[in-house]
Amino acid sequence: MVVYLADGYTVTDVKGDGCGPSILGPESGTLSSLGYPRTYPNNTVCEWEISVPHDKRIHFLFALLDIEDSDCQVNYLRLYNGIGPNRSEIVKLCGLGLKVEHLFNSTGNQATVQFMSGTHHTGRGFYLSYSTTEHADLITCVDKGMNFTEAEYRKYCPAGCLTSTEEISGTIPNGYRESSPLCVAAIHAGVVSNAAGGNISVVNSKGISHYEGTLANNVTSTVGTRSDSLFTFTTNGCYGTLGLASGGVADTQLSASSVLDWSTRVWAPSGARLKKEGLPWASSQSDQQQWLQVDLKKEKRITGIITTGSTLSEEKCYVSAYRVLYSNDGKQWSGYKESNSVQNKIFQGNNNYGDEVRNNFIPPIVARFVRINPISWYKRIALKLELLGCQVPSERRTTDLRPRMSPPRRTPGGTKHPPHLGQTTPTPNIRNTTMPPHTGKDVTLAAVLVPVLVMVVTLILIVCCACHWKNRKKTSEGTYDLPHLDSTADWWKSMKQLLPSKMVETEDSVRYSSSEVSRLTGRGVVPGLHAEPAEYAQPLVSGVTTLGARSTFKPDDGPSSRYSDPDLYDAPISSGLCHAYAEPLPSSGSEYATPIVVDMGLKQPSTLCNFMGTRPGSLHPWTDSGQSGSTAYDRPKTSTELATPTEDLTYQVPQKSTQKPTGQG
């Protein structure tokens, strides 16, 4: 039995003496031959027994298979279904430089990997990954960004990719050079952990001229030169700073186990702010019982930490390894553990006094208090730091923290935080291209609200239309059954001119017939009046000085501009007779009849007929030119100079004309 220890994670299901660095997780892992990527030793044997949850199966993907043997008799790799004596063979493989691109599946939740080595002269052995079959997009630890040309894609990285010796170039947020292995870069970026692996979302972008080299999560990236493309990772965005460097965390929120006071200088906790000039925090004693504590005043979701040493050239001291503890009440503390591990994680710190080193918490911590406990250091314990994270969502997901990592419940009566505590930096995405947000809940909410809003608006419109129709109906039930004419002021004014004075005074007693009004096509047609007869006054005669009460005549205001034909009511006059009464006025005429000043164009003034029944004389014919003609029509002339009516004689009667017709001598 060979026991392999890596990052506090123990692998015990390994048998033999030919096994290389391996990580066996509950859902994924990585296996390799001893000495990989160099040649493997002679005459060795190694077996890995793998178990996953009972309702799952396992599949295997090879990154490298380079075993010297032509018939797989002495050197080979064999996959089995099951564990123990009842296992059955899946496949047996050997050969140099084989490219095995397809997956090999088990029939159950257990499998065995066996590697046999006899005498050989060449070959680098093997390197493979496995995961549960639900992760159909499994890749190996050596797959690079240049192997995938899609603009955006998702893959599944297995646990244990730090066993790869491939180098990466770049860092967050600028991105990684296309030649970098995806899964190793994802560990460096803090997207997945080496102990558990996980899904990654990748975006390809245009390359840049220079790629930085940094140390993060036990992975050192190297400086890279210009490339045609790069890739970045999309995240949940909870990577903002929590206020130490910006001053959002007050000095009173920083405390320590001890403080170095040496040579008139105090290395206080207030100096433990990343990027702050001056002395860092340093402990008065150098042992593993020292700590630096940050009180965030309320629970925060903490996803990472960045540390440096003293940053002083005259004091080149730093912390090279440390543990992280957290609490919600400052009394009961829990040590941070990686996924699938029972031991507190030891974080790799700084390897010099000036460079920044980042470590991510996967899964994240949700706590108010955080302590940094130095384990190893150079010269003395000296530290500056910044915490990464974001506000805790209102509905915290239970999957954020494993049950054994759940911190003690927060005690009531917590201290209120100062207003400037909220001055944390925004939470950036680890990428350089914006991804469309997930809107599943928004779409569902919109699908419910939109029909409701449409129904409410429709109901309001129906009520408004009903009220409008009701008011319109009330208006249309007035004196006149003309619903389309009451909105036209000019038409009503002209209609009022048609009515006699009595009808104007008592207009509610007279109604028009809607059937006859419907036949109106223009102002030339007069609607029939359903009123009592004798609505027209008798014409004035000589010697009469007053009019009856039913008179409808008044002085004319002049010809109306609404009519192009002034001769609407010329009626033929029978020989020897005159009309005893005036004709009805047109519908579009004035409210009162126009006084008639007759200019008949007669040769003899004595030929005017007497309106009291005396024998009339002969009428002079009228023509448009003013000359005599043969037409026997009486055409009234409108006088441009009307007499002002008096009290007794309100209207005038036509007078005998003494004027000679135009054109007469």
XYZ file of C-alpha atoms in Angstrom:
665
model
C 0.000 0.000 0.000
C 1.376 3.372 -1.045
C 0.029 6.493 0.656
C 0.356 9.733 -1.332
C -0.038 13.047 0.469
C -0.835 16.211 -1.497
C -2.198 19.500 -0.135
C -3.551 17.769 2.956
C -5.490 15.222 0.880
C -4.679 11.552 1.474
C -4.965 8.879 -1.210
C -5.085 5.379 0.274
C -6.609 3.260 -2.512
C -3.248 2.651 -4.217
C -1.399 -0.663 -4.319
C 2.073 -1.430 -5.680
C 5.345 0.329 -6.313
C 4.898 1.753 -9.815
C 2.317 4.405 -9.009
C 3.001 8.012 -9.814
C 1.393 11.208 -8.447
C -2.345 10.632 -8.285
C -5.482 12.266 -6.875
C -8.605 10.153 -6.422
C -11.675 12.279 -5.765
C -15.264 11.118 -5.234
C -16.318 12.294 -8.708
C -13.054 12.721 -10.632
C -9.317 12.218 -10.418
C -5.989 11.913 -12.206
C -3.626 8.922 -12.441
C -0.100 8.585 -13.807
C 2.789 6.170 -13.908
C 5.756 6.666 -11.634
C 8.300 9.072 -13.116
C 5.861 10.720 -15.546
C 6.608 12.567 -17.824
C 9.932 10.759 -17.857
C 10.250 7.019 -18.384
C 8.824 4.597 -15.827
C 10.927 2.083 -13.868
C 11.359 -1.599 -14.807
C 9.593 -4.479 -13.112
C 6.912 -2.548 -11.208
C 3.198 -2.998 -10.635
C 0.517 -0.549 -9.506
C -3.233 -0.691 -8.988
C -5.791 2.073 -8.260
C -9.196 1.145 -6.867
C -11.811 3.800 -7.643
C -15.280 4.170 -6.164
C -17.958 6.763 -6.948
C -21.552 7.130 -5.619
C -23.693 4.000 -6.104
C -26.001 5.444 -8.739
C -23.144 6.570 -11.009
C -20.693 5.038 -13.454
C -17.093 5.904 -14.375
C -15.405 6.812 -17.659
C -11.682 7.204 -18.434
C -9.883 9.576 -20.816
C -6.197 9.258 -21.737
C -3.911 12.266 -22.027
C -0.882 10.097 -22.794
C -0.274 6.403 -23.451
C 3.376 5.525 -24.238
C 4.131 1.981 -23.088
C 6.840 -0.084 -24.808
C 5.331 -3.405 -25.846
C 3.950 -4.687 -29.112
C 1.664 -7.435 -27.788
C 0.843 -6.221 -24.244
C 2.443 -9.305 -22.615
C 4.826 -7.651 -20.152
C 4.125 -3.883 -20.261
C 0.490 -2.784 -20.380
C -2.362 -0.836 -18.775
C -5.580 -2.676 -17.962
C -9.002 -1.310 -16.900
C -11.418 -3.482 -14.869
C -15.066 -3.310 -13.874
C -15.313 -3.682 -10.111
C -12.806 -4.239 -7.316
C -11.307 -7.468 -6.039
C -11.322 -11.037 -7.361
C -14.689 -10.702 -9.101
C -13.618 -7.830 -11.334
C -13.914 -8.118 -15.128
C -11.673 -6.622 -17.808
C -12.801 -3.582 -19.785
C -9.727 -3.082 -21.992
C -5.987 -3.828 -22.135
C -3.721 -1.206 -23.799
C -0.051 -0.794 -24.769
C 2.097 0.809 -27.482
C 4.260 3.861 -28.021
C 2.739 7.278 -28.708
C -0.858 6.047 -28.851
C -3.601 8.679 -29.200
C -6.619 7.245 -27.447
C -9.321 9.861 -27.925
C -12.470 7.956 -26.965
C -13.783 7.262 -23.472
C -13.827 3.866 -21.748
C -16.854 3.303 -19.505
C -17.405 1.045 -16.522
C -20.624 -0.846 -15.956
C -20.860 0.033 -12.258
C -19.704 2.530 -9.688
C -16.362 0.792 -9.035
C -13.338 0.229 -11.238
C -9.700 -0.830 -11.022
C -6.762 0.547 -13.013
C -3.742 -1.795 -13.252
C -0.295 -0.844 -14.621
C 2.348 -3.553 -15.269
C 5.992 -2.852 -16.134
C 8.594 -5.386 -17.218
C 11.957 -4.739 -18.800
C 11.862 -1.894 -21.329
C 14.154 0.739 -22.879
C 11.819 3.604 -23.742
C 8.320 4.916 -23.128
C 6.993 7.607 -20.760
C 4.202 5.557 -19.258
C 0.636 6.935 -19.097
C -1.406 9.890 -17.841
C -5.194 9.688 -17.633
C -8.235 11.332 -16.063
C -11.540 9.896 -14.910
C -14.916 11.262 -13.788
C -18.487 10.128 -13.386
C -20.264 9.649 -16.707
C -22.564 12.621 -16.096
C -19.604 14.838 -17.027
C -19.571 14.077 -20.725
C -17.337 17.115 -21.407
C -14.408 15.728 -19.386
C -10.968 16.869 -20.560
C -7.448 15.970 -19.432
C -4.962 18.070 -17.514
C -2.797 18.637 -20.600
C -5.532 19.973 -22.940
C -4.573 23.523 -23.920
C -6.555 26.580 -24.885
C -5.390 26.290 -28.497
C -7.082 22.883 -28.773
C -10.558 24.488 -28.666
C -11.542 27.067 -31.253
C -15.077 27.925 -30.093
C -15.616 31.498 -28.948
C -17.243 30.264 -25.722
C -17.464 26.745 -24.335
C -17.776 24.676 -21.152
C -15.575 21.781 -20.031
C -15.077 19.639 -16.955
C -11.639 19.564 -15.318
C -10.718 16.493 -13.218
C -9.186 16.705 -9.759
C -5.398 16.481 -9.459
C -4.227 18.548 -12.432
C -1.299 19.958 -10.418
C 0.420 16.685 -11.222
C 0.867 18.083 -14.730
C 4.214 19.660 -15.504
C 2.801 21.924 -18.200
C 3.472 25.656 -17.749
C 0.961 28.482 -17.991
C 1.424 32.172 -18.846
C -0.858 34.950 -17.666
C -3.157 35.730 -14.773
C -6.548 37.207 -13.957
C -8.216 39.347 -15.130
C -6.195 39.856 -18.332
C -6.292 36.187 -19.292
C -3.976 33.308 -20.158
C -1.895 32.628 -23.236
C -3.454 30.168 -25.684
C -0.613 27.661 -25.101
C -1.549 27.263 -21.408
C -3.318 24.083 -20.209
C -6.932 24.961 -19.408
C -7.292 23.095 -16.119
C -3.992 24.270 -14.645
C -4.903 27.857 -15.557
C -8.333 27.337 -13.958
C -6.655 26.315 -10.687
C -4.386 29.372 -10.865
C -7.423 31.623 -11.494
C -9.289 30.137 -8.536
C -12.139 28.788 -10.671
C -11.673 25.151 -9.568
C -9.596 23.466 -6.873
C -6.939 20.880 -7.430
C -8.562 18.569 -4.885
C -12.045 18.517 -6.447
C -11.874 19.749 -10.061
C -15.067 21.092 -11.558
C -16.805 22.807 -14.467
C -15.161 25.722 -16.256
C -16.656 28.297 -18.653
C -14.092 29.588 -21.122
C -14.079 32.580 -23.473
C -11.569 32.951 -26.313
C -10.368 36.480 -27.084
C -7.691 38.334 -29.039
C -4.187 37.934 -27.664
C -2.116 40.631 -25.958
C 1.563 41.590 -26.179
C 2.587 40.615 -22.642
C 1.393 38.028 -20.087
C 2.222 38.457 -16.397
C 3.750 35.824 -14.168
C 2.275 35.402 -10.668
C 1.966 32.831 -7.904
C -1.570 31.767 -7.007
C -3.066 28.596 -5.507
C 0.282 26.798 -5.563
C 0.616 27.449 -9.305
C 3.314 29.729 -10.684
C 2.561 31.307 -14.045
C 5.434 32.486 -16.176
C 5.821 35.659 -18.206
C 4.539 35.113 -21.738
C 5.086 36.905 -25.051
C 2.580 38.070 -27.627
C 0.045 35.539 -28.935
C -2.777 35.568 -31.446
C -5.382 34.616 -28.851
C -5.952 34.130 -25.130
C -8.648 32.672 -22.919
C -10.354 33.783 -19.732
C -12.856 32.233 -17.324
C -16.328 33.376 -16.396
C -17.187 33.308 -12.696
C -19.959 34.307 -10.319
C -18.222 37.681 -9.872
C -17.594 37.396 -6.093
C -13.960 38.493 -6.281
C -14.056 42.107 -5.118
C -11.862 43.404 -2.297
C -13.453 43.672 1.149
C -12.017 46.999 2.281
C -8.596 46.565 3.882
C -6.637 48.372 1.171
C -9.358 50.967 0.528
C -9.941 51.837 4.180
C -13.436 50.387 4.331
C -12.218 48.288 7.259
C -11.324 50.568 10.167
C -8.196 50.208 12.299
C -10.369 49.126 15.223
C -11.491 46.114 13.179
C -7.905 44.784 13.008
C -6.322 42.971 15.949
C -3.465 40.555 16.576
C -2.116 38.085 19.101
C 0.910 40.307 19.691
C 2.594 43.385 18.220
C 6.273 44.021 17.627
C 7.487 47.241 19.274
C 11.113 47.527 18.345
C 13.528 50.428 17.888
C 10.837 53.060 18.564
C 8.712 51.586 15.787
C 5.388 49.797 16.299
C 4.416 47.102 13.792
C 0.716 47.441 14.537
C -2.196 45.517 12.931
C -3.284 48.768 11.244
C -0.234 48.383 8.983
C -1.472 45.028 7.662
C -3.213 46.594 4.658
C -2.241 45.525 1.173
C -0.529 48.282 -0.846
C -0.192 50.535 2.218
C 3.233 52.095 2.583
C 5.112 51.763 5.827
C 5.483 49.052 8.406
C 3.399 45.858 8.118
C 1.977 43.954 11.050
C 4.573 41.846 12.833
C 4.234 39.709 15.945
C 6.446 40.207 18.955
C 7.101 36.477 19.055
C 7.772 34.083 16.198
C 5.817 30.878 16.836
C 2.794 29.080 15.370
C 0.439 30.528 18.004
C 0.421 34.007 16.463
C -2.494 35.363 14.459
C -3.848 38.439 12.729
C -7.623 38.940 12.901
C -10.072 40.902 10.720
C -13.583 41.756 11.925
C -15.842 42.466 8.948
C -18.693 43.574 11.300
C -21.131 41.257 9.539
C -21.062 38.012 7.620
C -19.415 38.188 4.220
C -18.862 35.650 1.498
C -15.050 35.351 1.402
C -13.568 33.790 -1.728
C -9.861 34.478 -1.417
C -6.904 36.217 0.207
C -3.882 38.127 -1.151
C -0.753 38.463 0.963
C 2.669 40.130 0.812
C 5.622 40.365 3.128
C 6.976 43.519 4.705
C 7.510 45.243 1.290
C 10.442 47.070 2.990
C 13.856 46.546 1.448
C 15.495 47.027 4.850
C 13.215 44.439 6.443
C 12.980 41.484 4.059
C 10.664 39.270 6.067
C 7.487 37.396 5.111
C 5.138 34.485 5.895
C 5.686 31.466 3.618
C 2.794 29.254 4.825
C -0.313 29.799 6.945
C -3.687 28.425 8.004
C -7.022 30.271 7.841
C -9.597 30.155 10.631
C -13.028 31.763 10.668
C -15.868 32.460 13.102
C -19.197 34.234 13.405
C -18.909 35.220 17.064
C -15.144 35.563 17.599
C -15.150 32.720 20.133
C -15.663 29.433 18.355
C -13.288 28.982 15.439
C -13.170 26.557 12.497
C -10.142 25.791 10.352
C -10.540 25.959 6.590
C -10.560 22.566 4.845
C -10.498 21.774 1.153
C -13.130 19.640 -0.492
C -12.726 15.912 0.179
C -10.244 16.589 2.987
C -10.418 16.141 6.760
C -7.316 18.194 7.517
C -6.969 21.960 7.744
C -5.485 23.301 4.563
C -1.982 24.768 4.615
C -1.853 27.694 2.180
C 1.350 28.469 0.345
C 2.333 32.025 1.196
C 5.033 34.321 -0.117
C 8.472 33.357 -1.356
C 9.790 36.927 -1.151
C 8.966 40.081 0.763
C 7.423 42.143 -2.056
C 5.335 40.089 -4.507
C 1.637 39.443 -4.015
C 0.417 35.863 -3.692
C -3.251 34.911 -4.048
C -5.059 31.906 -2.607
C -8.723 31.156 -3.229
C -11.224 29.452 -0.951
C -13.067 26.700 -2.845
C -15.683 26.373 -1.425
C -15.902 29.958 -0.091
C -16.092 30.973 3.563
C -19.179 32.694 4.974
C -18.140 34.379 8.226
C -17.677 37.665 10.084
C -14.239 37.036 11.653
C -11.160 35.755 9.798
C -7.797 34.859 11.346
C -4.484 34.259 9.605
C -2.311 31.786 11.535
C 1.320 31.760 10.242
C 2.933 28.309 10.074
C 6.302 29.174 8.539
C 8.122 32.455 7.852
C 11.364 34.051 6.810
C 13.290 35.999 9.525
C 10.117 36.976 11.408
C 6.343 36.964 11.020
C 5.396 40.044 8.969
C 2.290 40.345 6.855
C 0.065 42.568 4.738
C -3.158 41.257 3.242
C -6.471 41.850 1.473
C -9.583 39.681 1.553
C -11.616 38.939 -1.564
C -15.349 38.327 -1.644
C -18.759 39.979 -1.669
C -21.924 40.500 0.335
C -23.822 37.419 1.457
C -26.946 36.893 -0.706
C -30.272 37.273 1.083
C -31.014 33.603 0.463
C -27.776 31.749 1.094
C -27.516 28.481 -0.767
C -26.866 25.475 1.402
C -24.312 24.199 -1.137
C -21.975 27.115 -0.462
C -20.586 25.440 2.635
C -20.307 21.775 3.388
C -22.103 20.629 6.580
C -18.839 20.043 8.452
C -17.637 23.532 7.527
C -20.744 25.350 8.740
C -19.564 27.970 11.253
C -21.347 28.438 14.606
C -24.569 30.435 14.501
C -24.161 34.140 14.926
C -25.063 35.407 18.392
C -27.619 38.241 18.630
C -26.637 41.788 19.420
C -23.845 42.140 16.895
C -21.968 45.414 16.683
C -23.228 47.822 14.045
C -20.673 48.502 11.348
C -19.677 52.042 10.408
C -21.053 53.441 7.152
C -17.683 53.286 5.415
C -17.528 49.492 5.831
C -19.645 49.109 2.732
C -17.015 50.843 0.605
C -15.764 47.629 -0.934
C -14.739 47.365 -4.530
C -17.233 46.002 -7.074
C -17.112 42.296 -7.753
C -15.424 41.794 -11.135
C -15.691 38.786 -13.409
C -12.536 36.837 -14.169
C -12.770 37.490 -17.891
C -12.406 40.249 -20.440
C -15.605 39.655 -22.369
C -19.098 40.267 -21.045
C -21.281 37.194 -20.809
C -25.094 37.372 -21.068
C -26.651 37.083 -17.634
C -28.809 34.199 -16.601
C -32.432 35.384 -16.740
C -34.428 32.304 -16.011
C -36.243 33.883 -13.035
C -36.755 37.167 -14.902
C -38.310 35.351 -17.862
C -40.612 33.394 -15.536
C -41.648 36.556 -13.708
C -42.263 38.369 -16.997
C -44.379 35.478 -18.259
C -46.655 35.944 -15.238
C -46.739 39.730 -15.026
C -47.194 40.580 -18.706
C -50.581 38.806 -19.120
C -51.812 40.330 -15.848
C -50.797 43.822 -16.948
C -52.450 43.299 -20.340
C -55.690 42.217 -18.664
C -55.649 45.219 -16.290
C -55.003 47.686 -19.119
C -57.732 46.061 -21.229
C -60.216 46.307 -18.345
C -59.393 49.990 -17.827
C -59.880 50.689 -21.549
C -63.252 48.879 -21.536
C -64.463 50.909 -18.530
C -63.307 54.181 -20.111
C -65.005 53.337 -23.414
C -68.218 52.392 -21.618
C -68.266 55.687 -19.687
C -67.541 57.625 -22.847
C -70.305 55.800 -24.738
C -72.754 56.418 -21.912
C -71.989 60.160 -21.818
C -72.229 60.344 -25.579
C -75.569 58.568 -25.496
C -76.907 61.036 -22.940
C -75.778 63.906 -25.118
C -77.413 62.390 -28.198
C -80.782 62.143 -26.405
C -81.302 65.911 -26.529
C -83.773 67.907 -28.581
C -82.446 66.853 -31.968
C -81.898 63.312 -33.037
C -78.644 64.195 -34.831
C -75.743 62.415 -33.061
C -73.181 63.374 -35.676
C -73.976 67.084 -35.781
C -73.761 68.188 -32.166
C -69.978 68.360 -32.362
C -70.018 70.919 -35.167
C -70.623 74.396 -33.837
C -71.002 76.007 -37.233
C -73.678 73.594 -38.356
C -75.695 74.143 -35.194
C -75.426 77.876 -35.595
C -76.791 77.630 -39.121
C -79.557 75.295 -37.965
C -80.668 77.744 -35.303
C -81.092 80.338 -38.034
C -83.680 78.091 -39.681
C -85.906 78.022 -36.623
C -88.580 80.628 -35.876
C -88.209 82.626 -32.716
C -90.834 80.591 -30.942
C -89.056 77.422 -31.752
C -85.800 78.867 -30.464
C -87.485 79.727 -27.188
C -89.140 76.329 -26.875
C -86.851 74.182 -28.933
C -87.440 71.137 -26.727
C -90.989 70.891 -28.095
C -89.905 70.528 -31.730
C -87.943 67.549 -33.040
C -86.558 66.638 -36.397
C -87.323 63.354 -37.965
C -84.201 61.214 -38.028
C -85.448 59.389 -41.082
C -85.623 62.604 -43.052
C -82.343 63.903 -41.693
C -80.639 60.739 -42.863
C -81.491 61.744 -46.425
C -79.531 64.993 -46.153
C -76.642 65.140 -48.588
C -75.750 68.829 -48.478
C -76.967 72.230 -47.634
C -79.193 72.268 -50.672
C -81.631 69.848 -49.035
C -83.810 71.204 -46.253
C -84.908 68.864 -43.449
C -88.635 68.709 -42.975
C -89.963 70.374 -39.801
C -92.608 68.587 -37.792
C -94.204 71.685 -36.284
C -97.564 73.332 -36.259
C -98.456 75.404 -39.354
C -98.386 79.153 -39.655
C -94.799 79.345 -38.444
C -94.134 82.113 -40.956
C -95.338 85.676 -40.526
C -97.523 87.417 -43.017
C -95.657 89.820 -45.252
C -95.799 93.478 -44.364
C -98.167 95.641 -46.367
C -98.530 99.310 -46.882
C -99.853 101.209 -43.969
C -99.099 98.460 -41.405
C -96.793 99.702 -38.710
C -96.401 96.650 -36.426
C -95.766 92.961 -36.766
C -97.302 90.060 -34.989
C -95.562 88.153 -32.270
C -94.849 85.295 -34.670
C -92.812 87.409 -37.081
C -89.656 85.719 -38.349
C -88.210 88.623 -40.323
C -85.278 90.724 -39.260
C -82.796 92.931 -41.121
C -80.383 90.881 -43.131
C -76.694 91.016 -42.222
C -75.746 90.673 -45.841
C -75.229 87.782 -48.150
C -73.736 84.708 -46.536
C -70.411 83.549 -47.847
C -71.542 79.979 -47.482
C -73.698 80.089 -50.619
C -72.612 80.382 -54.166
C -76.140 80.609 -55.595
C -78.205 83.521 -54.220
C -81.308 82.536 -56.236
C -82.519 79.566 -54.196
C -86.104 80.606 -53.724
C -87.250 82.422 -56.881
C -90.666 81.038 -57.591
C -92.707 81.497 -60.747
C -95.502 83.991 -60.338
C -98.744 83.420 -62.128
C -99.980 86.255 -64.213
C -101.988 88.702 -62.230
C -101.229 87.151 -58.814
C -98.712 87.843 -56.100
C -97.692 85.575 -53.265
C -99.660 86.319 -50.143
C -97.040 84.806 -47.875
C -93.294 84.488 -47.831
C -91.828 81.113 -48.796
C -90.105 78.944 -46.113
C -86.499 79.840 -45.573
C -83.746 77.426 -46.587
C -82.142 75.213 -43.936
C -78.836 76.959 -44.195
C -80.281 80.453 -44.154
C -80.444 82.971 -41.369
C -82.558 82.549 -38.287
C -84.860 85.350 -39.544
C -86.086 86.061 -43.010
C -84.278 88.802 -44.846
C -86.241 92.005 -45.583
C -86.768 92.277 -49.261
C -85.933 95.511 -50.995
C -87.216 95.017 -54.454
C -85.335 96.286 -57.427
C -87.343 94.774 -60.235
C -85.775 96.721 -62.983
C -89.223 98.059 -64.066
C -89.793 100.721 -66.640
C -92.899 101.991 -64.909
C -92.868 102.370 -61.108
C -96.662 102.058 -61.086
C -96.522 98.445 -62.233
C -95.739 97.061 -58.715
C -98.537 94.902 -57.392
C -100.396 95.801 -54.271
C -99.940 93.197 -51.547
C -103.396 93.881 -50.140
C -105.124 92.329 -53.117
C -105.285 95.259 -55.555
C -104.851 94.346 -59.145
C -101.148 94.071 -59.913
C -99.462 95.632 -62.818
C -97.194 93.805 -65.193
C -93.771 92.663 -63.923
C -90.638 93.528 -65.761
C -88.738 90.401 -66.765
C -85.299 89.854 -65.083
C -82.126 88.702 -66.696
C -78.632 88.215 -65.315
C -77.386 91.113 -67.414
C -79.949 93.501 -65.982
C -81.782 93.778 -69.286
C -85.352 92.817 -69.987
C -86.013 89.136 -70.553
C -88.773 86.650 -70.761
C -88.298 84.868 -67.361
C -91.257 85.368 -65.016
C -89.450 85.024 -61.672
C -89.512 87.438 -58.816
C -85.887 87.817 -57.616
C -85.444 89.684 -54.351
C -82.511 92.014 -54.118
C -80.592 92.489 -50.897
C -80.057 96.097 -50.097
C -76.634 97.124 -48.943
C -78.173 100.050 -47.019
C -80.807 98.803 -44.600
C -82.938 100.938 -42.397
C -82.482 100.525 -38.727
C -85.635 99.055 -37.228
C -87.573 101.085 -34.737
C -89.700 100.072 -31.805
C -92.992 100.216 -33.716
C -91.801 99.287 -37.165
C -89.304 96.532 -36.605
C -89.120 95.410 -40.192
C -89.645 97.213 -43.451
C -91.809 96.305 -46.385
C -90.504 96.518 -49.898
C -90.958 100.061 -51.296
C -91.660 101.083 -54.771
C -88.528 101.659 -56.687
C -87.980 104.923 -58.437
C -84.619 103.894 -59.707
C -84.253 103.143 -63.351
C -82.937 99.810 -64.368
C -79.341 99.581 -65.269
C -78.816 100.332 -68.905
C -81.994 102.382 -69.376
C -82.008 105.847 -70.596
